[in-house]
GROMACS .gro file of C-alpha atoms in nm:
model
  189
    1GLU     CA    1   4.706   3.726   1.941
    2ASP     CA    2   4.838   3.462   1.666
    3TYR     CA    3   4.685   3.113   1.628
    4THR     CA    4   4.718   2.821   1.416
    5HIS     CA    5   4.441   2.672   1.215
    6ASN     CA    6   4.381   2.487   0.905
    7VAL     CA    7   4.309   2.617   0.544
    8GLY     CA    8   4.164   2.433   0.271
    9THR     CA    9   4.357   2.462  -0.037
   10HIS     CA   10   4.290   2.357  -0.396
   11ASP     CA   11   4.467   2.031  -0.471
   12ARG     CA   12   4.588   2.126  -0.800
   13CYS     CA   13   4.659   2.507  -0.797
   14GLY     CA   14   4.743   2.539  -0.438
   15THR     CA   15   4.476   2.848  -0.394
   16THR     CA   16   4.249   2.882  -0.056
   17VAL     CA   17   3.928   2.741  -0.084
   18GLU     CA   18   3.687   2.922   0.103
   19PRO     CA   19   3.386   2.726   0.235
   20LEU     CA   20   3.016   2.841   0.171
   21ILE     CA   21   2.742   2.682   0.414
   22LYS     CA   22   2.435   2.622   0.141
   23LYS     CA   23   2.155   2.397   0.065
   24GLN     CA   24   2.240   2.129  -0.158
   25TRP     CA   25   2.072   1.847  -0.390
   26PHE     CA   26   2.071   1.499  -0.311
   27VAL     CA   27   1.993   1.180  -0.453
   28LYS     CA   28   1.863   0.935  -0.224
   29MET     CA   29   2.074   0.613  -0.234
   30ASP     CA   30   1.960   0.328  -0.044
   31GLU     CA   31   1.707   0.166  -0.302
   32LEU     CA   32   1.880   0.300  -0.624
   33ILE     CA   33   2.198   0.107  -0.576
   34LYS     CA   34   2.026  -0.255  -0.458
   35PRO     CA   35   2.013  -0.394  -0.862
   36ALA     CA   36   2.403  -0.282  -0.882
   37VAL     CA   37   2.478  -0.457  -0.607
   38LYS     CA   38   2.284  -0.757  -0.719
   39ALA     CA   39   2.410  -0.763  -1.052
   40VAL     CA   40   2.772  -0.786  -0.941
   41LYS     CA   41   2.707  -1.031  -0.680
   42GLU     CA   42   2.507  -1.257  -0.896
   43GLU     CA   43   2.807  -1.206  -1.170
   44ASP     CA   44   2.537  -1.048  -1.408
   45ILE     CA   45   2.798  -0.804  -1.433
   46GLN     CA   46   3.164  -0.931  -1.418
   47LEU     CA   47   3.457  -0.699  -1.301
   48ILE     CA   48   3.791  -0.799  -1.422
   49PRO     CA   49   4.038  -0.819  -1.218
   50LYS     CA   50   3.820  -0.963  -1.004
   51ARG     CA   51   3.971  -0.801  -0.681
   52MET     CA   52   3.818  -0.509  -0.817
   53GLU     CA   53   3.493  -0.614  -0.617
   54LYS     CA   54   3.643  -0.587  -0.276
   55ILE     CA   55   3.670  -0.214  -0.389
   56TYR     CA   56   3.306  -0.207  -0.539
   57PHE     CA   57   3.105  -0.332  -0.249
   58ASN     CA   58   3.324  -0.123   0.018
   59TRP     CA   59   3.192   0.147  -0.167
   60THR     CA   60   2.842   0.046  -0.209
   61ASP     CA   61   2.825  -0.142   0.125
   62ASN     CA   62   2.894   0.223   0.295
   63ILE     CA   63   2.666   0.404   0.010
   64ARG     CA   64   2.558   0.728   0.156
   65ASP     CA   65   2.321   0.963  -0.035
   66TRP     CA   66   2.469   1.143  -0.336
   67CYS     CA   67   2.521   1.567  -0.340
   68ILE     CA   68   2.473   1.612  -0.705
   69SER     CA   69   2.481   1.991  -0.716
   70ARG     CA   70   2.778   2.186  -0.753
   71GLN     CA   71   2.826   2.562  -0.715
   72LEU     CA   72   2.983   2.624  -1.111
   73TRP     CA   73   2.939   2.850  -1.330
   74TRP     CA   74   2.930   2.623  -1.610
   75GLY     CA   75   2.770   2.224  -1.637
   76HIS     CA   76   2.425   2.113  -1.664
   77ARG     CA   77   2.184   2.308  -1.450
   78ILE     CA   78   1.987   2.136  -1.183
   79PRO     CA   79   1.611   2.154  -1.325
   80ALA     CA   80   1.461   2.305  -1.008
   81TYR     CA   81   1.239   2.599  -1.086
   82TYR     CA   82   1.122   2.850  -0.789
   83CYS     CA   83   0.814   3.037  -0.817
   84SER     CA   84   0.855   3.417  -0.784
   85LYS     CA   85   0.520   3.440  -0.608
   86CYS     CA   86   0.466   3.184  -0.355
   87GLY     CA   87   0.816   3.051  -0.353
   88GLU     CA   88   0.746   2.660  -0.464
   89THR     CA   89   1.017   2.453  -0.578
   90VAL     CA   90   0.921   2.248  -0.910
   91VAL     CA   91   1.138   1.994  -1.034
   92ALA     CA   92   1.096   1.928  -1.383
   93ALA     CA   93   1.269   1.908  -1.714
   94SER     CA   94   1.183   2.258  -1.814
   95MET     CA   95   1.052   2.562  -1.678
   96PRO     CA   96   0.725   2.528  -1.594
   97GLU     CA   97   0.425   2.754  -1.723
   98LYS     CA   98   0.226   2.791  -1.402
   99CYS     CA   99   0.278   2.716  -1.024
  100PRO     CA  100   0.074   2.421  -0.915
  101VAL     CA  101   0.038   2.577  -0.548
  102CYS     CA  102  -0.062   2.935  -0.619
  103GLY     CA  103  -0.062   2.971  -1.014
  104GLY     CA  104   0.232   3.206  -1.075
  105THR     CA  105   0.378   3.233  -1.392
  106HIS     CA  106   0.720   3.410  -1.320
  107PHE     CA  107   1.006   3.109  -1.190
  108SER     CA  108   1.375   3.156  -1.179
  109GLN     CA  109   1.586   2.845  -1.209
  110ASP     CA  110   1.833   2.702  -0.955
  111PRO     CA  111   2.168   2.896  -0.962
  112ASP     CA  112   2.355   2.510  -0.872
  113THR     CA  113   2.507   2.249  -1.160
  114LEU     CA  114   2.462   1.856  -1.161
  115ASP     CA  115   2.779   1.714  -1.034
  116THR     CA  116   2.977   1.621  -1.360
  117TRP     CA  117   2.953   1.234  -1.287
  118PHE     CA  118   2.556   1.259  -1.259
  119SER     CA  119   2.557   1.334  -1.640
  120SER     CA  120   2.852   1.085  -1.709
  121ALA     CA  121   2.662   0.822  -1.555
  122LEU     CA  122   2.399   0.847  -1.845
  123TRP     CA  123   2.654   0.844  -2.090
  124PRO     CA  124   2.573   0.440  -2.228
  125PHE     CA  125   2.251   0.497  -2.300
  126SER     CA  126   2.195   0.926  -2.330
  127THR     CA  127   2.495   0.875  -2.613
  128LEU     CA  128   2.250   0.674  -2.836
  129GLY     CA  129   1.947   0.900  -2.844
  130TRP     CA  130   1.793   0.822  -2.515
  131PRO     CA  131   1.502   0.931  -2.380
  132GLU     CA  132   1.395   0.803  -2.737
  133MET     CA  133   1.421   0.414  -2.819
  134THR     CA  134   1.599   0.477  -3.146
  135GLU     CA  135   1.781   0.193  -3.335
  136ASP     CA  136   2.132   0.256  -3.186
  137LEU     CA  137   1.984   0.241  -2.825
  138LYS     CA  138   1.823  -0.090  -2.937
  139TYR     CA  139   2.132  -0.208  -3.102
  140PHE     CA  140   2.416  -0.122  -2.838
  141TYR     CA  141   2.230  -0.095  -2.513
  142PRO     CA  142   2.313  -0.295  -2.284
  143THR     CA  143   2.711  -0.350  -2.450
  144ASP     CA  144   2.944  -0.601  -2.355
  145VAL     CA  145   3.261  -0.449  -2.204
  146LEU     CA  146   3.351  -0.126  -2.077
  147VAL     CA  147   3.706  -0.043  -2.041
  148THR     CA  148   3.863   0.189  -1.813
  149GLY     CA  149   4.097   0.288  -1.549
  150TYR     CA  150   4.081   0.160  -1.187
  151ASP     CA  151   4.075   0.503  -1.001
  152ILE     CA  152   3.688   0.592  -1.145
  153ILE     CA  153   3.530   0.241  -1.004
  154PHE     CA  154   3.304   0.447  -0.767
  155PHE     CA  155   3.265   0.782  -0.988
  156TRP     CA  156   3.161   0.676  -1.302
  157VAL     CA  157   3.138   0.268  -1.303
  158ILE     CA  158   2.892   0.228  -1.041
  159ARG     CA  159   2.694   0.522  -1.111
  160MET     CA  160   2.645   0.415  -1.475
  161ILE     CA  161   2.523   0.048  -1.343
  162PHE     CA  162   2.264   0.202  -1.112
  163SER     CA  163   2.155   0.476  -1.346
  164GLY     CA  164   2.116   0.219  -1.622
  165PHE     CA  165   1.875  -0.019  -1.371
  166GLU     CA  166   1.676   0.290  -1.301
  167GLN     CA  167   1.665   0.447  -1.636
  168MET     CA  168   1.662   0.187  -1.887
  169GLY     CA  169   1.575  -0.138  -1.682
  170GLU     CA  170   1.869  -0.351  -1.748
  171LYS     CA  171   2.264  -0.345  -1.657
  172PRO     CA  172   2.444  -0.130  -1.898
  173PHE     CA  173   2.697  -0.356  -2.000
  174LYS     CA  174   2.861  -0.698  -1.918
  175THR     CA  175   3.183  -0.673  -1.824
  176VAL     CA  176   3.417  -0.406  -1.696
  177LEU     CA  177   3.802  -0.438  -1.780
  178PHE     CA  178   4.015  -0.221  -1.543
  179HIS     CA  179   4.340  -0.121  -1.651
  180GLY     CA  180   4.614   0.090  -1.458
  181LEU     CA  181   4.704   0.434  -1.490
  182VAL     CA  182   5.018   0.594  -1.627
  183ARG     CA  183   5.181   0.832  -1.386
  184ASP     CA  184   5.451   1.066  -1.369
  185GLU     CA  185   5.774   1.040  -1.169
  186LEU     CA  186   5.591   1.203  -0.894
  187GLY     CA  187   5.275   0.929  -0.923
  188ARG     CA  188   5.040   1.200  -1.076
  189LYS     CA  189   4.847   1.093  -1.349
   0.00000   0.00000   0.00000
């Protein structure tokens, strides 16, 4: 019998997207977002034009935990390792030598990669030598102005702000200047 149903398709190439239910990695956002909200409310960070604050606060006021895992074959790998002996998950900068639970020494790394905006959010300080406190990092962080398109306010700008507060203890920039976008006759960037 024929039936009608929706089939997901890729927004650029139109190929069928088949979902696969899988456990994901999330970043808890409720506390992480607070300094980013405070900085803009108290005008420690200025958004130009000011009307961008409405979009900013709409996103921050409705924040949800951030799914940072992606099932892609390229990108920064999730820094989680599974003990082959007992299955314990160890989150670490590099593969552990020994399992803290059973003492096992064989691990496999999680195959997922980080959301591209996760590593992009680290840009204001990671490009300056962080986690080391380099001369460039001391001199250029925080910077004065970030100039960017309005379309990535929550993908990039807000994430750079909360990441800056979390990792560096201060805002990444004083002002964000949003500009328009160049589009073709169909409205595409």
